[in-house]
Amino acid sequence: MRAFKSFSGILLLLVAAALGIALIWLPGMILDQYETASSLGGIWGTVYLVLVGTGFVLVIGSIGWTLWRLWGRSVTKKLRRERQNKNPSQLSVEQMTREVDDNLQSIEDLGDGAGDSPQIQQELRPLVGQVEHKREQQTLEIVAFGTISSGKSSVLNLLAGRDVFATHVRGGTT
């Protein structure tokens, strides 16, 4: 979040600097172009001004479009990070489904980006297949990890509703 704010601040500073330079530089440039067009006279002067104006509009438009795309992507990235940082219990079923779809799409994009590396594609295909199979079967895998004797087996036994994992006061039983 802090990096996003500093990026926005730097971008705002650059835009302000560009506007300041434009306000100093543009009037003189416009006068020079008008004098050049006047010296050409008649229709050629008008054609010259139209061409210069069109080029100016294209340059400003492309700069604006690029900044708009950068800003849009940074907002999208920020929203995706916020969504990914949510606790899964805070997500609706639709949001969880979309999260899995997005993750599978990211894996597919990674595999496509690896185009020249069949090894990476071979490693990704079975993993995607496993996720899709678990999704179809609607199975859930719970993984518990932690230090010795921290209560992992006890919690899993409580979740299962029966003694599935061996527990003992002495560590390292399971």
PDB file of C-alpha atoms in Angstrom:
ATOM      1  CA  MET A   1       0.000   0.000   0.000  1.00  0.00           C
ATOM      2  CA  ARG A   2       2.826   2.379   0.870  1.00  0.00           C
ATOM      3  CA  ALA A   3       4.553   1.722  -2.465  1.00  0.00           C
ATOM      4  CA  PHE A   4       1.284   2.509  -4.290  1.00  0.00           C
ATOM      5  CA  LYS A   5       0.993   5.853  -2.468  1.00  0.00           C
ATOM      6  CA  SER A   6       4.590   6.796  -3.230  1.00  0.00           C
ATOM      7  CA  PHE A   7       4.107   5.792  -6.899  1.00  0.00           C
ATOM      8  CA  SER A   8       0.979   7.964  -7.065  1.00  0.00           C
ATOM      9  CA  GLY A   9       2.870  10.851  -5.475  1.00  0.00           C
ATOM     10  CA  ILE A  10       5.752  10.542  -7.909  1.00  0.00           C
ATOM     11  CA  LEU A  11       3.334  10.308 -10.836  1.00  0.00           C
ATOM     12  CA  LEU A  12       1.507  13.424  -9.630  1.00  0.00           C
ATOM     13  CA  LEU A  13       4.820  15.262  -9.285  1.00  0.00           C
ATOM     14  CA  LEU A  14       5.855  14.270 -12.822  1.00  0.00           C
ATOM     15  CA  VAL A  15       2.505  15.401 -14.244  1.00  0.00           C
ATOM     16  CA  ALA A  16       2.787  18.751 -12.429  1.00  0.00           C
ATOM     17  CA  ALA A  17       6.341  19.210 -13.733  1.00  0.00           C
ATOM     18  CA  ALA A  18       5.241  18.370 -17.286  1.00  0.00           C
ATOM     19  CA  LEU A  19       2.386  20.886 -17.066  1.00  0.00           C
ATOM     20  CA  GLY A  20       4.767  23.557 -15.791  1.00  0.00           C
ATOM     21  CA  ILE A  21       7.208  22.940 -18.627  1.00  0.00           C
ATOM     22  CA  ALA A  22       4.330  22.939 -21.129  1.00  0.00           C
ATOM     23  CA  LEU A  23       3.063  26.293 -19.837  1.00  0.00           C
ATOM     24  CA  ILE A  24       6.513  27.817 -20.321  1.00  0.00           C
ATOM     25  CA  TRP A  25       7.406  26.133 -23.620  1.00  0.00           C
ATOM     26  CA  LEU A  26       4.076  25.882 -25.489  1.00  0.00           C
ATOM     27  CA  PRO A  27       3.241  29.590 -26.047  1.00  0.00           C
ATOM     28  CA  GLY A  28       6.620  30.285 -27.676  1.00  0.00           C
ATOM     29  CA  MET A  29       6.374  27.151 -29.791  1.00  0.00           C
ATOM     30  CA  ILE A  30       2.837  28.027 -30.928  1.00  0.00           C
ATOM     31  CA  LEU A  31       3.963  31.513 -31.942  1.00  0.00           C
ATOM     32  CA  ASP A  32       6.916  30.063 -33.893  1.00  0.00           C
ATOM     33  CA  GLN A  33       4.616  27.622 -35.702  1.00  0.00           C
ATOM     34  CA  TYR A  34       2.159  30.390 -36.521  1.00  0.00           C
ATOM     35  CA  GLU A  35       4.968  32.569 -37.931  1.00  0.00           C
ATOM     36  CA  THR A  36       6.193  29.639 -40.043  1.00  0.00           C
ATOM     37  CA  ALA A  37       2.649  29.069 -41.329  1.00  0.00           C
ATOM     38  CA  SER A  38       2.254  32.789 -42.116  1.00  0.00           C
ATOM     39  CA  SER A  39       5.481  32.791 -44.104  1.00  0.00           C
ATOM     40  CA  LEU A  40       4.227  29.848 -46.176  1.00  0.00           C
ATOM     41  CA  GLY A  41       1.032  31.777 -46.872  1.00  0.00           C
ATOM     42  CA  GLY A  42      -2.446  30.721 -47.963  1.00  0.00           C
ATOM     43  CA  ILE A  43      -3.357  27.072 -48.179  1.00  0.00           C
ATOM     44  CA  TRP A  44       0.162  25.779 -47.407  1.00  0.00           C
ATOM     45  CA  GLY A  45       0.187  27.621 -44.111  1.00  0.00           C
ATOM     46  CA  THR A  46      -3.167  26.081 -43.190  1.00  0.00           C
ATOM     47  CA  VAL A  47      -1.992  22.596 -44.196  1.00  0.00           C
ATOM     48  CA  TYR A  48       1.160  23.103 -42.131  1.00  0.00           C
ATOM     49  CA  LEU A  49      -0.840  24.142 -39.032  1.00  0.00           C
ATOM     50  CA  VAL A  50      -3.245  21.220 -39.451  1.00  0.00           C
ATOM     51  CA  LEU A  51      -0.368  18.729 -39.692  1.00  0.00           C
ATOM     52  CA  VAL A  52       1.464  20.192 -36.701  1.00  0.00           C
ATOM     53  CA  GLY A  53      -1.782  20.316 -34.698  1.00  0.00           C
ATOM     54  CA  THR A  54      -2.635  16.728 -35.590  1.00  0.00           C
ATOM     55  CA  GLY A  55       0.817  15.564 -34.537  1.00  0.00           C
ATOM     56  CA  PHE A  56       0.495  17.455 -31.269  1.00  0.00           C
ATOM     57  CA  VAL A  57      -2.915  15.921 -30.554  1.00  0.00           C
ATOM     58  CA  LEU A  58      -1.581  12.428 -31.352  1.00  0.00           C
ATOM     59  CA  VAL A  59       1.393  12.837 -29.014  1.00  0.00           C
ATOM     60  CA  ILE A  60      -0.725  14.229 -26.160  1.00  0.00           C
ATOM     61  CA  GLY A  61      -3.364  11.541 -26.780  1.00  0.00           C
ATOM     62  CA  SER A  62      -0.829   8.716 -26.672  1.00  0.00           C
ATOM     63  CA  ILE A  63       0.715  10.080 -23.475  1.00  0.00           C
ATOM     64  CA  GLY A  64      -2.737  10.401 -21.910  1.00  0.00           C
ATOM     65  CA  TRP A  65      -3.752   6.920 -23.036  1.00  0.00           C
ATOM     66  CA  THR A  66      -0.543   5.420 -21.610  1.00  0.00           C
ATOM     67  CA  LEU A  67      -1.014   7.161 -18.264  1.00  0.00           C
ATOM     68  CA  TRP A  68      -4.674   6.071 -18.190  1.00  0.00           C
ATOM     69  CA  ARG A  69      -3.698   2.437 -18.806  1.00  0.00           C
ATOM     70  CA  LEU A  70      -0.967   2.557 -16.140  1.00  0.00           C
ATOM     71  CA  TRP A  71      -3.363   4.064 -13.628  1.00  0.00           C
ATOM     72  CA  GLY A  72      -6.090   1.518 -14.479  1.00  0.00           C
ATOM     73  CA  ARG A  73      -3.713  -1.403 -14.119  1.00  0.00           C
ATOM     74  CA  SER A  74      -2.394  -0.139 -10.789  1.00  0.00           C
ATOM     75  CA  VAL A  75      -5.959   0.204  -9.473  1.00  0.00           C
ATOM     76  CA  THR A  76      -6.807  -3.294 -10.723  1.00  0.00           C
ATOM     77  CA  LYS A  77      -3.664  -4.679  -9.089  1.00  0.00           C
ATOM     78  CA  LYS A  78      -4.509  -2.933  -5.814  1.00  0.00           C
ATOM     79  CA  LEU A  79      -8.039  -4.374  -5.809  1.00  0.00           C
ATOM     80  CA  ARG A  80      -6.704  -7.854  -6.604  1.00  0.00           C
ATOM     81  CA  ARG A  81      -4.219  -7.634  -3.724  1.00  0.00           C
ATOM     82  CA  GLU A  82      -6.965  -6.533  -1.344  1.00  0.00           C
ATOM     83  CA  ARG A  83      -9.132  -9.442  -2.476  1.00  0.00           C
ATOM     84  CA  GLN A  84      -6.245 -11.903  -2.113  1.00  0.00           C
ATOM     85  CA  ASN A  85      -5.416 -10.640   1.374  1.00  0.00           C
ATOM     86  CA  LYS A  86      -8.923 -11.372   2.646  1.00  0.00           C
ATOM     87  CA  ASN A  87      -9.436 -14.286   4.959  1.00  0.00           C
ATOM     88  CA  PRO A  88     -11.190 -17.058   2.980  1.00  0.00           C
ATOM     89  CA  SER A  89     -13.968 -17.120   5.584  1.00  0.00           C
ATOM     90  CA  GLN A  90     -14.794 -13.507   4.610  1.00  0.00           C
ATOM     91  CA  LEU A  91     -15.409 -14.455   0.969  1.00  0.00           C
ATOM     92  CA  SER A  92     -18.732 -15.454  -0.538  1.00  0.00           C
ATOM     93  CA  VAL A  93     -19.028 -18.630  -2.593  1.00  0.00           C
ATOM     94  CA  GLU A  94     -18.929 -16.578  -5.807  1.00  0.00           C
ATOM     95  CA  GLN A  95     -15.801 -14.744  -4.664  1.00  0.00           C
ATOM     96  CA  MET A  96     -14.088 -18.032  -3.751  1.00  0.00           C
ATOM     97  CA  THR A  97     -15.017 -19.490  -7.146  1.00  0.00           C
ATOM     98  CA  ARG A  98     -13.680 -16.400  -8.905  1.00  0.00           C
ATOM     99  CA  GLU A  99     -10.472 -16.603  -6.832  1.00  0.00           C
ATOM    100  CA  VAL A 100      -9.882 -20.210  -7.914  1.00  0.00           C
ATOM    101  CA  ASP A 101     -10.696 -19.298 -11.539  1.00  0.00           C
ATOM    102  CA  ASP A 102      -8.245 -16.372 -11.398  1.00  0.00           C
ATOM    103  CA  ASN A 103      -5.524 -18.580  -9.929  1.00  0.00           C
ATOM    104  CA  LEU A 104      -6.057 -21.258 -12.580  1.00  0.00           C
ATOM    105  CA  GLN A 105      -5.968 -18.578 -15.289  1.00  0.00           C
ATOM    106  CA  SER A 106      -2.700 -17.241 -13.837  1.00  0.00           C
ATOM    107  CA  ILE A 107      -1.209 -20.722 -13.968  1.00  0.00           C
ATOM    108  CA  GLU A 108      -2.389 -21.124 -17.561  1.00  0.00           C
ATOM    109  CA  ASP A 109      -0.856 -17.744 -18.468  1.00  0.00           C
ATOM    110  CA  LEU A 110       2.383 -18.805 -16.797  1.00  0.00           C
ATOM    111  CA  GLY A 111       2.392 -22.006 -18.844  1.00  0.00           C
ATOM    112  CA  ASP A 112       1.697 -20.051 -22.038  1.00  0.00           C
ATOM    113  CA  GLY A 113       4.473 -17.605 -21.187  1.00  0.00           C
ATOM    114  CA  ALA A 114       6.860 -20.492 -20.763  1.00  0.00           C
ATOM    115  CA  GLY A 115       6.193 -21.401 -24.437  1.00  0.00           C
ATOM    116  CA  ASP A 116       9.727 -22.573 -25.118  1.00  0.00           C
ATOM    117  CA  SER A 117      10.001 -24.582 -21.916  1.00  0.00           C
ATOM    118  CA  PRO A 118       8.064 -27.848 -22.205  1.00  0.00           C
ATOM    119  CA  GLN A 119       9.420 -28.875 -18.800  1.00  0.00           C
ATOM    120  CA  ILE A 120       7.500 -26.094 -17.040  1.00  0.00           C
ATOM    121  CA  GLN A 121       4.357 -26.898 -19.016  1.00  0.00           C
ATOM    122  CA  GLN A 122       4.680 -30.591 -18.084  1.00  0.00           C
ATOM    123  CA  GLU A 123       4.987 -29.650 -14.409  1.00  0.00           C
ATOM    124  CA  LEU A 124       1.999 -27.274 -14.478  1.00  0.00           C
ATOM    125  CA  ARG A 125      -0.499 -29.493 -16.358  1.00  0.00           C
ATOM    126  CA  PRO A 126      -0.832 -32.180 -13.647  1.00  0.00           C
ATOM    127  CA  LEU A 127      -1.170 -29.546 -10.933  1.00  0.00           C
ATOM    128  CA  VAL A 128      -3.975 -27.786 -12.797  1.00  0.00           C
ATOM    129  CA  GLY A 129      -5.614 -31.162 -13.400  1.00  0.00           C
ATOM    130  CA  GLN A 130      -5.477 -31.983  -9.682  1.00  0.00           C
ATOM    131  CA  VAL A 131      -7.071 -28.659  -8.730  1.00  0.00           C
ATOM    132  CA  GLU A 132      -9.817 -29.062 -11.328  1.00  0.00           C
ATOM    133  CA  HIS A 133     -10.444 -32.671 -10.200  1.00  0.00           C
ATOM    134  CA  LYS A 134     -10.735 -31.600  -6.549  1.00  0.00           C
ATOM    135  CA  ARG A 135     -13.034 -28.815  -7.615  1.00  0.00           C
ATOM    136  CA  GLU A 136     -15.301 -31.224  -9.507  1.00  0.00           C
ATOM    137  CA  GLN A 137     -15.273 -33.746  -6.658  1.00  0.00           C
ATOM    138  CA  GLN A 138     -15.742 -30.901  -4.148  1.00  0.00           C
ATOM    139  CA  THR A 139     -13.049 -32.321  -1.873  1.00  0.00           C
ATOM    140  CA  LEU A 140     -11.150 -30.283   0.652  1.00  0.00           C
ATOM    141  CA  GLU A 141      -7.659 -30.900   1.907  1.00  0.00           C
ATOM    142  CA  ILE A 142      -6.558 -29.419   5.202  1.00  0.00           C
ATOM    143  CA  VAL A 143      -2.874 -29.004   5.892  1.00  0.00           C
ATOM    144  CA  ALA A 144      -1.648 -28.350   9.407  1.00  0.00           C
ATOM    145  CA  PHE A 145       1.904 -27.394  10.207  1.00  0.00           C
ATOM    146  CA  GLY A 146       3.672 -25.991  13.210  1.00  0.00           C
ATOM    147  CA  THR A 147       6.172 -26.742  15.902  1.00  0.00           C
ATOM    148  CA  ILE A 148       6.289 -30.034  17.783  1.00  0.00           C
ATOM    149  CA  SER A 149       3.500 -30.464  20.354  1.00  0.00           C
ATOM    150  CA  SER A 150       1.681 -27.308  19.322  1.00  0.00           C
ATOM    151  CA  GLY A 151      -1.731 -29.025  19.048  1.00  0.00           C
ATOM    152  CA  LYS A 152      -2.034 -29.734  15.329  1.00  0.00           C
ATOM    153  CA  SER A 153      -3.366 -33.274  15.755  1.00  0.00           C
ATOM    154  CA  SER A 154      -5.736 -32.196  18.528  1.00  0.00           C
ATOM    155  CA  VAL A 155      -7.262 -29.474  16.355  1.00  0.00           C
ATOM    156  CA  LEU A 156      -7.639 -31.859  13.405  1.00  0.00           C
ATOM    157  CA  ASN A 157      -9.278 -34.451  15.698  1.00  0.00           C
ATOM    158  CA  LEU A 158     -11.733 -31.783  16.849  1.00  0.00           C
ATOM    159  CA  LEU A 159     -12.487 -30.828  13.247  1.00  0.00           C
ATOM    160  CA  ALA A 160     -13.020 -34.500  12.321  1.00  0.00           C
ATOM    161  CA  GLY A 161     -15.207 -35.115  15.366  1.00  0.00           C
ATOM    162  CA  ARG A 162     -13.281 -38.264  16.267  1.00  0.00           C
ATOM    163  CA  ASP A 163      -9.751 -39.410  17.086  1.00  0.00           C
ATOM    164  CA  VAL A 164      -8.122 -39.722  13.671  1.00  0.00           C
ATOM    165  CA  PHE A 165      -4.608 -38.660  14.705  1.00  0.00           C
ATOM    166  CA  ALA A 166      -2.716 -40.034  17.664  1.00  0.00           C
ATOM    167  CA  THR A 167      -1.943 -37.494  20.380  1.00  0.00           C
ATOM    168  CA  HIS A 168       0.266 -37.716  23.433  1.00  0.00           C
ATOM    169  CA  VAL A 169       1.721 -35.363  25.992  1.00  0.00           C
ATOM    170  CA  ARG A 170       5.166 -36.273  24.724  1.00  0.00           C
ATOM    171  CA  GLY A 171       6.007 -34.548  21.413  1.00  0.00           C
ATOM    172  CA  GLY A 172       6.536 -36.295  18.089  1.00  0.00           C
ATOM    173  CA  THR A 173       3.764 -38.879  18.498  1.00  0.00           C
ATOM    174  CA  THR A 174       1.887 -38.462  15.212  1.00  0.00           C
TER     175      THR A 174
END
